[in-house]
Short mmCIF file of C-alpha atoms and ligand atoms in Angstrom, two decimals:
data_model
loop_
_atom_site.label_atom_id
_atom_site.label_comp_id
_atom_site.label_asym_id
_atom_site.label_seq_id
_atom_site.Cartn_x
_atom_site.Cartn_y
_atom_site.Cartn_z
CA MET A 136 -14.07 -40.60 14.34
CA PHE A 137 -11.66 -43.52 13.85
CA ASN A 138 -13.92 -45.46 11.58
CA ARG A 139 -11.49 -46.11 8.73
CA ILE A 140 -11.83 -49.59 7.34
CA PRO A 141 -8.64 -51.55 8.05
CA LEU A 142 -6.89 -52.67 4.88
CA SER A 143 -7.53 -56.37 4.63
CA SER A 144 -4.56 -58.64 4.07
CA SER A 145 -6.48 -60.34 1.25
CA MET A 146 -6.31 -57.13 -0.78
CA THR A 147 -4.09 -57.21 -3.83
CA GLU A 148 -1.12 -54.90 -4.18
CA VAL A 149 -3.07 -52.73 -6.64
CA GLU A 150 -6.12 -52.52 -4.38
CA LYS A 151 -3.84 -51.34 -1.56
CA ILE A 152 -2.25 -48.74 -3.84
CA LEU A 153 -5.68 -47.45 -4.79
CA GLU A 154 -6.35 -46.64 -1.11
CA LYS A 155 -3.27 -44.41 -0.85
CA PRO A 156 -3.66 -40.62 -0.82
CA LEU A 157 -0.53 -40.10 -2.95
CA PHE A 158 0.95 -42.46 -5.55
CA THR A 159 4.70 -43.02 -5.87
CA LYS A 160 6.30 -43.74 -9.22
CA ASP A 161 6.35 -47.44 -8.35
CA ASP A 162 2.65 -47.31 -7.51
CA LEU A 163 1.94 -45.70 -10.87
CA ILE A 164 3.88 -48.39 -12.69
CA HIS A 165 1.87 -51.07 -10.88
CA LEU A 166 -1.37 -49.36 -11.88
CA LEU A 167 -0.27 -48.98 -15.50
CA ILE A 168 0.51 -52.67 -15.85
CA SER A 169 -2.51 -53.88 -13.87
CA SER A 170 -4.70 -56.52 -15.45
CA GLY A 171 -7.84 -58.56 -14.73
CA LYS A 172 -9.52 -57.74 -11.42
CA ASP A 173 -6.91 -55.08 -10.56
CA ARG A 174 -7.49 -53.21 -13.81
CA LEU A 175 -11.23 -53.21 -13.15
CA ALA A 176 -10.66 -51.96 -9.59
CA LEU A 177 -8.65 -49.05 -11.04
CA PHE A 178 -11.44 -48.18 -13.50
CA GLU A 179 -14.08 -48.48 -10.79
CA LYS A 180 -12.21 -46.15 -8.46
CA ALA A 181 -11.72 -43.60 -11.27
CA LYS A 182 -15.41 -43.73 -12.16
CA LYS A 183 -16.38 -43.18 -8.53
CA THR A 184 -13.89 -40.31 -8.17
CA LYS A 185 -15.41 -38.56 -11.17
CA ALA A 186 -18.95 -39.08 -9.86
CA ASP A 187 -18.01 -37.85 -6.35
CA TYR A 188 -16.13 -34.75 -7.46
CA LEU A 189 -17.68 -33.74 -10.78
CA GLY A 190 -20.99 -35.56 -11.05
CA LYS A 191 -22.25 -36.84 -14.40
CA LYS A 192 -21.74 -33.71 -16.51
CA VAL A 193 -19.80 -33.93 -19.73
CA TYR A 194 -18.85 -30.68 -21.46
CA PHE A 195 -18.74 -30.13 -25.20
CA ARG A 196 -15.96 -28.18 -26.88
CA GLY A 197 -16.69 -27.61 -30.55
CA LEU A 198 -13.39 -28.34 -32.31
CA ILE A 199 -12.35 -26.05 -35.15
CA GLU A 200 -9.26 -27.30 -37.00
CA TYR A 201 -8.46 -23.84 -38.24
CA SER A 202 -5.40 -24.45 -40.40
CA ASN A 203 -2.91 -27.18 -41.29
CA TYR A 204 -0.03 -24.84 -42.10
CA CYS A 205 2.76 -25.66 -39.70
CA LYS A 206 6.33 -24.46 -39.46
CA LYS A 207 7.43 -27.44 -37.38
CA ASN A 208 8.54 -30.95 -38.15
CA CYS A 209 7.61 -33.14 -35.21
CA TYR A 210 8.57 -36.68 -36.27
CA TYR A 211 5.17 -38.18 -35.37
CA CYS A 212 2.77 -35.74 -37.00
CA GLY A 213 1.07 -36.08 -40.38
CA ILE A 214 0.78 -32.32 -41.01
CA ARG A 215 4.45 -31.55 -40.29
CA ALA A 216 6.02 -28.95 -42.58
CA GLY A 217 8.08 -31.57 -44.40
CA ASN A 218 5.06 -33.52 -45.61
CA ASN A 219 3.86 -32.23 -48.97
CA HIS A 220 1.48 -35.06 -49.83
CA PHE A 221 -1.64 -33.03 -49.10
CA ALA A 222 -3.08 -29.57 -49.63
CA ARG A 223 -2.60 -26.84 -47.08
CA TYR A 224 -5.62 -24.77 -46.01
CA ARG A 225 -6.66 -22.02 -43.68
CA MET A 226 -10.34 -21.48 -42.89
CA SER A 227 -11.79 -18.11 -43.84
CA ASP A 228 -13.12 -15.82 -41.10
CA GLU A 229 -16.64 -16.54 -42.33
CA GLU A 230 -16.13 -20.29 -42.05
CA VAL A 231 -14.83 -19.93 -38.51
CA LEU A 232 -17.68 -17.63 -37.50
CA GLU A 233 -20.20 -20.03 -39.02
CA ALA A 234 -18.79 -22.90 -36.95
CA VAL A 235 -18.86 -20.67 -33.87
CA GLN A 236 -22.47 -19.75 -34.60
CA TYR A 237 -23.34 -23.44 -34.83
CA ALA A 238 -21.68 -24.07 -31.45
CA TRP A 239 -23.47 -21.10 -29.90
CA GLU A 240 -26.90 -21.95 -31.27
CA ASN A 241 -26.50 -25.52 -30.10
CA ASN A 242 -25.54 -24.40 -26.61
CA TYR A 243 -22.01 -25.77 -26.67
CA ALA A 244 -20.79 -22.76 -24.68
CA SER A 245 -17.23 -23.55 -25.60
CA ILE A 246 -14.98 -24.06 -28.63
CA VAL A 247 -11.40 -25.09 -29.32
CA ILE A 248 -9.40 -23.48 -32.11
CA GLN A 249 -6.54 -25.75 -33.12
CA ALA A 250 -3.96 -25.50 -35.87
CA GLY A 251 -0.41 -26.21 -36.91
CA GLU A 252 2.10 -23.76 -35.49
CA GLN A 253 2.65 -20.38 -37.08
CA THR A 254 4.21 -17.37 -35.45
CA ASN A 255 4.34 -14.67 -38.12
CA LYS A 256 2.90 -11.25 -37.33
CA PRO A 257 -0.06 -11.29 -39.75
CA TYR A 258 -1.13 -14.68 -38.35
CA ILE A 259 -0.97 -13.46 -34.76
CA SER A 260 -3.08 -10.42 -35.68
CA LYS A 261 -5.52 -12.61 -37.60
CA ILE A 262 -6.14 -14.82 -34.56
CA GLU A 263 -6.50 -11.74 -32.39
CA SER A 264 -9.11 -10.21 -34.67
CA LEU A 265 -10.96 -13.52 -34.99
CA LEU A 266 -11.16 -13.79 -31.20
CA LYS A 267 -12.60 -10.29 -31.01
CA ARG A 268 -15.18 -11.11 -33.67
CA ILE A 269 -16.14 -14.30 -31.84
CA TYR A 270 -16.60 -12.32 -28.64
CA ILE A 271 -18.85 -9.79 -30.34
CA GLN A 272 -20.85 -12.37 -32.29
CA THR A 273 -21.58 -14.51 -29.22
CA LYS A 274 -21.86 -11.61 -26.74
CA GLY A 275 -18.97 -13.15 -24.83
CA GLN A 276 -21.03 -16.23 -24.12
CA ILE A 277 -18.69 -18.70 -25.78
CA HIS A 278 -15.52 -19.68 -23.98
CA VAL A 279 -12.55 -20.19 -26.26
CA THR A 280 -9.71 -22.67 -25.88
CA LEU A 281 -6.68 -22.19 -28.11
CA SER A 282 -4.33 -24.94 -29.24
CA LEU A 283 -1.96 -23.03 -31.49
CA GLY A 284 1.42 -24.17 -30.26
CA GLU A 285 4.33 -22.24 -28.79
CA GLN A 286 4.06 -18.47 -28.94
CA SER A 287 5.71 -15.52 -27.21
CA GLU A 288 4.42 -14.14 -23.92
CA ASP A 289 3.23 -11.04 -25.74
CA THR A 290 1.18 -13.14 -28.18
CA TYR A 291 -0.37 -15.21 -25.40
CA LYS A 292 -1.34 -11.95 -23.66
CA ARG A 293 -2.82 -10.42 -26.79
CA TRP A 294 -4.96 -13.48 -27.43
CA LEU A 295 -6.08 -13.62 -23.80
CA ASP A 296 -7.06 -9.95 -23.92
CA ALA A 297 -8.91 -10.56 -27.17
CA GLY A 298 -11.15 -13.16 -25.55
CA ALA A 299 -9.39 -16.56 -25.18
CA HIS A 300 -9.73 -18.36 -21.84
CA ARG A 301 -7.89 -21.64 -21.99
CA TYR A 302 -4.85 -23.03 -23.78
CA LEU A 303 -3.88 -26.56 -24.68
CA LEU A 304 -0.21 -27.25 -25.23
CA ARG A 305 0.78 -30.85 -24.88
CA ILE A 306 4.25 -31.44 -23.51
CA GLU A 307 3.97 -34.57 -25.73
CA VAL A 308 6.37 -36.51 -23.45
CA SER A 309 7.72 -35.24 -20.14
CA SER A 310 11.13 -36.88 -20.56
CA MET A 311 13.63 -34.56 -22.20
CA ASP A 312 15.61 -37.50 -23.60
CA LEU A 313 12.54 -38.99 -25.23
CA TYR A 314 11.44 -35.56 -26.50
CA LYS A 315 14.77 -35.28 -28.33
CA LYS A 316 14.20 -38.61 -30.08
CA LEU A 317 10.81 -37.48 -31.38
CA HIS A 318 11.78 -34.04 -32.68
CA PRO A 319 14.47 -32.49 -34.87
CA ASP A 320 17.41 -31.10 -32.93
CA ASN A 321 16.88 -27.35 -33.32
CA ARG A 322 15.53 -24.29 -31.53
CA ALA A 323 12.02 -24.71 -32.90
CA HIS A 324 11.74 -28.10 -31.21
CA ASP A 325 13.33 -27.44 -27.85
CA TYR A 326 11.99 -29.24 -24.80
CA GLN A 327 12.92 -26.44 -22.37
CA GLN A 328 11.22 -23.91 -24.58
CA ARG A 329 8.00 -25.93 -24.63
CA LEU A 330 8.11 -26.20 -20.85
CA GLU A 331 8.72 -22.47 -20.61
CA ALA A 332 5.73 -21.83 -22.88
CA LEU A 333 3.54 -23.81 -20.46
CA ARG A 334 4.84 -21.72 -17.54
CA THR A 335 4.21 -18.53 -19.49
CA LEU A 336 0.63 -19.59 -20.21
CA ARG A 337 0.05 -20.21 -16.52
CA LYS A 338 1.55 -16.83 -15.60
CA THR A 339 -0.50 -15.04 -18.24
CA GLY A 340 -3.74 -16.24 -16.69
CA TYR A 341 -5.00 -19.04 -18.93
CA GLN A 342 -6.53 -22.26 -17.72
CA VAL A 343 -3.69 -24.47 -18.83
CA GLY A 344 -4.04 -27.90 -20.37
CA THR A 345 -1.31 -30.25 -21.39
CA GLY A 346 -0.95 -33.90 -22.26
CA VAL A 347 1.08 -36.66 -23.81
CA MET A 348 0.89 -39.30 -26.50
CA ILE A 349 0.79 -42.88 -25.33
CA GLY A 350 2.52 -45.81 -27.02
CA LEU A 351 5.21 -43.87 -28.88
CA PRO A 352 8.34 -45.56 -30.16
CA PHE A 353 11.01 -45.72 -27.41
CA GLN A 354 8.46 -44.82 -24.69
CA THR A 355 8.42 -47.03 -21.59
CA ILE A 356 5.94 -47.59 -18.76
CA PRO A 357 8.20 -45.68 -16.31
CA ASP A 358 8.12 -42.78 -18.83
CA LEU A 359 4.31 -42.74 -18.59
CA ALA A 360 4.50 -42.83 -14.80
CA ASP A 361 6.78 -39.77 -15.00
CA ASP A 362 4.25 -38.07 -17.28
CA LEU A 363 1.56 -38.46 -14.62
CA ILE A 364 3.90 -37.07 -11.96
CA PHE A 365 4.69 -34.17 -14.30
CA PHE A 366 0.95 -33.31 -14.54
CA ARG A 367 0.64 -33.36 -10.75
CA ASP A 368 3.78 -31.30 -10.16
CA PHE A 369 2.80 -28.74 -12.78
CA ASP A 370 -0.66 -28.63 -11.20
CA ILE A 371 -2.40 -28.61 -14.57
CA ASP A 372 -6.04 -27.52 -15.02
CA MET A 373 -6.86 -29.70 -18.02
CA ALA A 374 -5.47 -32.77 -19.74
CA GLY A 375 -5.73 -34.20 -23.24
CA MET A 376 -3.99 -37.52 -23.74
CA GLY A 377 -4.36 -40.16 -26.38
CA PRO A 378 -2.68 -43.03 -28.14
CA TYR A 379 0.07 -42.35 -30.64
CA ILE A 380 -1.11 -43.51 -34.07
CA GLU A 381 1.45 -43.89 -36.81
CA HIS A 382 1.28 -41.94 -40.06
CA ALA A 383 3.00 -43.29 -43.19
CA ASP A 384 4.39 -39.89 -44.25
CA THR A 385 6.36 -39.31 -41.06
CA PRO A 386 9.90 -40.23 -39.96
CA LEU A 387 8.63 -42.33 -37.03
CA TYR A 388 6.80 -44.68 -39.38
CA LYS A 389 9.91 -46.80 -39.80
CA PHE A 390 9.59 -47.86 -36.15
CA ARG A 391 6.05 -49.17 -36.60
CA ASP A 392 7.06 -52.79 -36.05
CA SER A 393 8.37 -51.96 -32.59
CA LEU A 394 5.10 -50.40 -31.40
CA LEU A 395 2.62 -51.91 -28.97
CA PRO A 396 -0.47 -53.27 -30.77
CA LEU A 397 -3.15 -50.57 -31.17
CA LEU A 398 -5.46 -52.17 -28.62
CA GLU A 399 -2.73 -52.15 -26.00
CA ARG A 400 -2.00 -48.50 -26.71
CA PHE A 401 -5.70 -47.86 -26.28
CA ASP A 402 -5.84 -49.75 -23.01
CA LEU A 403 -2.82 -47.87 -21.67
CA SER A 404 -4.53 -44.61 -22.63
CA LEU A 405 -7.63 -45.61 -20.67
CA LYS A 406 -5.45 -46.40 -17.67
CA MET A 407 -3.67 -43.03 -17.96
CA VAL A 408 -7.05 -41.25 -17.91
CA ALA A 409 -8.27 -43.32 -14.97
CA ILE A 410 -5.11 -42.84 -12.89
CA LEU A 411 -4.99 -39.12 -13.60
CA ARG A 412 -8.62 -38.73 -12.53
CA ILE A 413 -7.79 -40.38 -9.19
CA MET A 414 -4.68 -38.20 -8.80
CA MET A 415 -6.25 -34.88 -9.86
CA LYS A 416 -9.89 -35.12 -8.95
CA ASN A 417 -11.24 -31.81 -10.20
CA ILE A 418 -9.35 -31.13 -13.43
CA ASN A 419 -10.94 -31.38 -16.86
CA ILE A 420 -9.86 -34.47 -18.80
CA ALA A 421 -10.71 -34.87 -22.48
CA ALA A 422 -11.92 -38.06 -24.12
CA THR A 423 -9.78 -37.57 -27.21
CA THR A 424 -10.48 -38.32 -30.87
CA ALA A 425 -7.39 -40.53 -31.11
CA MET A 426 -9.07 -42.90 -28.64
CA GLN A 427 -12.05 -43.19 -30.97
CA THR A 428 -9.70 -43.94 -33.85
CA ILE A 429 -8.70 -47.24 -32.28
CA ASP A 430 -12.02 -48.21 -30.71
CA LYS A 431 -15.33 -46.93 -32.09
CA GLN A 432 -16.53 -46.45 -28.52
CA GLY A 433 -13.18 -45.18 -27.34
CA ARG A 434 -14.41 -41.79 -26.17
CA GLU A 435 -17.35 -43.27 -24.25
CA LYS A 436 -14.99 -45.71 -22.58
CA ALA A 437 -12.78 -42.78 -21.57
CA LEU A 438 -15.84 -41.00 -20.12
CA MET A 439 -16.59 -44.10 -18.08
CA VAL A 440 -13.15 -44.06 -16.46
CA GLY A 441 -12.90 -40.38 -15.61
CA ALA A 442 -12.89 -38.10 -18.65
CA ASN A 443 -15.42 -35.24 -18.59
CA VAL A 444 -14.82 -33.26 -21.80
CA ILE A 445 -15.50 -34.24 -25.39
CA MET A 446 -14.74 -32.33 -28.58
CA PRO A 447 -17.31 -32.68 -31.38
CA ASN A 448 -15.69 -31.70 -34.66
CA LEU A 449 -17.01 -28.48 -36.23
CA THR A 450 -14.39 -28.26 -38.99
CA PRO A 451 -16.04 -28.00 -42.43
CA VAL A 452 -16.04 -31.51 -43.92
CA LYS A 453 -14.11 -30.35 -47.01
CA TYR A 454 -11.00 -29.68 -44.88
CA ARG A 455 -11.02 -32.78 -42.74
CA GLN A 456 -9.02 -35.00 -45.12
CA ASP A 457 -6.23 -32.46 -44.90
CA TYR A 458 -6.01 -32.33 -41.11
CA LEU A 459 -4.69 -35.82 -40.61
CA LEU A 460 -2.32 -35.64 -37.66
CA TYR A 461 -2.45 -39.44 -37.79
CA GLU A 462 -4.06 -42.07 -39.99
CA ASN A 463 -7.62 -43.42 -39.86
CA LYS A 464 -9.03 -40.35 -38.13
CA PRO A 465 -12.75 -40.99 -37.58
CA CYS A 466 -15.77 -38.94 -38.71
CA LEU A 467 -14.11 -37.46 -41.79
CA ASP A 468 -17.44 -37.19 -43.57
CA GLU A 469 -19.78 -36.35 -40.70
CA ASP A 470 -20.99 -32.79 -40.54
CA ALA A 471 -21.50 -30.96 -37.25
CA GLN A 472 -25.13 -32.00 -36.89
CA GLU A 473 -24.45 -35.70 -37.49
CA CYS A 474 -21.54 -35.50 -35.11
CA LYS A 475 -23.73 -33.96 -32.41
CA SER A 476 -26.55 -36.51 -32.70
CA CYS A 477 -24.11 -39.39 -32.66
CA LEU A 478 -22.36 -38.04 -29.58
CA GLU A 479 -25.55 -37.37 -27.64
CA ALA A 480 -26.52 -41.01 -27.99
CA ARG A 481 -23.05 -42.22 -27.10
CA ILE A 482 -22.79 -40.07 -23.99
CA HIS A 483 -26.17 -41.22 -22.88
CA ILE A 484 -25.00 -44.82 -23.19
CA ALA A 485 -21.97 -44.00 -21.05
CA GLY A 486 -24.44 -42.87 -18.34
CA ASP A 487 -23.47 -39.19 -18.43
CA VAL A 488 -25.39 -36.01 -19.27
CA ILE A 489 -24.25 -33.13 -21.46
CA GLY A 490 -23.70 -29.80 -19.73
CA TYR A 491 -25.37 -27.77 -22.48
CA GLY A 492 -25.02 -24.03 -22.08
CA GLU A 493 -22.39 -24.42 -19.35
CA TRP A 494 -18.80 -23.31 -19.81
CA GLY A 495 -17.53 -26.29 -17.87
CA ASP A 496 -14.42 -24.45 -16.75
CA SER A 497 -11.82 -26.46 -14.91
CA GLN A 498 -12.95 -26.61 -11.29
CA HIS A 499 -9.31 -27.02 -10.40
CA PHE A 500 -8.57 -23.63 -11.92
CA SER A 501 -11.38 -21.90 -10.00
CA ASP A 502 -10.35 -23.61 -6.76
CA ARG A 503 -6.79 -22.41 -7.02
CA LYS A 504 -6.29 -19.48 -4.65
CA PRO A 505 -6.02 -16.07 -6.31
CA GLY A 506 -2.35 -15.33 -6.70
CA GLY A 507 -1.53 -18.89 -5.77
CA ASN A 508 -0.74 -20.06 -9.26
N1 SAH B 224 0.37 -27.55 -33.47
C1 SAH B 224 -0.19 -27.56 -32.17
C2 SAH B 224 -1.60 -28.11 -32.11
C3 SAH B 224 -2.00 -29.11 -33.15
S1 SAH B 224 -1.26 -30.71 -33.01
C4 SAH B 224 0.71 -28.30 -31.22
O1 SAH B 224 1.49 -29.12 -31.68
O2 SAH B 224 0.62 -28.05 -30.02
C5 SAH B 224 -2.24 -31.36 -31.69
C6 SAH B 224 -1.71 -32.62 -31.08
O3 SAH B 224 -1.83 -33.71 -31.98
C7 SAH B 224 -0.26 -32.64 -30.71
O4 SAH B 224 -0.04 -31.98 -29.49
C8 SAH B 224 0.06 -34.13 -30.66
O5 SAH B 224 0.03 -34.62 -29.32
C9 SAH B 224 -1.09 -34.77 -31.45
N2 SAH B 224 -0.56 -35.64 -32.50
C10 SAH B 224 0.24 -35.29 -33.52
N3 SAH B 224 0.60 -36.39 -34.25
C11 SAH B 224 0.00 -37.45 -33.66
C12 SAH B 224 -0.01 -38.86 -33.93
N4 SAH B 224 0.66 -39.37 -34.94
N5 SAH B 224 -0.75 -39.66 -33.11
C13 SAH B 224 -1.46 -39.13 -32.09
N6 SAH B 224 -1.47 -37.82 -31.78
C14 SAH B 224 -0.74 -36.98 -32.56
FE1 SF4 B 225 2.96 -28.96 -36.21
FE2 SF4 B 225 1.64 -29.55 -33.93
FE3 SF4 B 225 2.02 -31.41 -35.84
FE4 SF4 B 225 4.14 -30.56 -34.42
S1 SF4 B 225 2.31 -31.66 -33.63
S2 SF4 B 225 4.08 -30.82 -36.64
S3 SF4 B 225 3.59 -28.40 -34.13
S4 SF4 B 225 0.79 -29.56 -35.98
#
């Protein structure tokens, strides 16, 4: 009964932290700046946590970058309304349904529809009708994640009723002060409103995912520790985090000389994934495309330290050049089939298996007591 291994005095500070059931902010800072043997101990623990709680399954979410029209002007984003150096597009219904059909026939079981933010009535109805058509076409067998920004409670409800299941809305940074530095100062870019949107999504019944960018101008290691605490306190079901990558046509570009080198941003992102996996054992964590932008094997590396979701791109190749949230996005010329074959091999190398035909819902969401959210 009392067979716990005593903590040896030769253990490093980080190794002792990794044994704790709950991390403090100081602990998180130590983990985020760990290096050498300590860093490897963190990755090892995250890998074991994933294996113990979720096994080796990795779930595919076919990513459909539906439209690059956006009414907002986030200072970091390449498709912000103020950037007119590229063509705006919206996929036709047929193009969306074709991508969905591809996902369905290839047993993906799940798709993500992402776009810039629009809130006009015709757009809301368009998404609603698309969701209904997807439901009919796939006999309700495809689970849909939306990533369409901040919307009203009524809109979130309509889309849920029309067939959506999950929603991704990154808080971007959990510090209100930092949020203000990265967005224009107006109602459309209000930190409290974004937080409220996350609460509304939870209340409406979605599996809720959020996340942050890592390595932004002005962002500190304590800020990232606070982000992790935010995820725990909010009790999120899913996370999508990745390195910030500068884009020349954005206001933040002028701070590029103050940024961490790309490889350090990548390493910090890996650590964020690993720590979050240890903190929240049964949530879904995505190996994001931005990680692959910095390191060709970035997503596989994320899978090896705790991520369990990957998003093969199903956007028609002709639109990809125009959905550049950041520069050097990978796979701009790979169609869905090439993308799939490449990923299968990569996941295999990472030692995982693909959960084809499985929805791969957040176990955390299912484990939450009814009414307890
Ligand atoms: N408009 C929606 C969804 C599309 S943007 C929304 O904002 O929620 C999806 C994500 O891209 C954003 O949440 C942001 O975290 C990320 N992103 C935008 N610009 C980026 C950049 N320069 N580097 C890395 N990620 C970026
Ligand atoms: Fe629009 Fe999203 Fe980019 Fe902000 S991050 S400008 S809301 S697409």
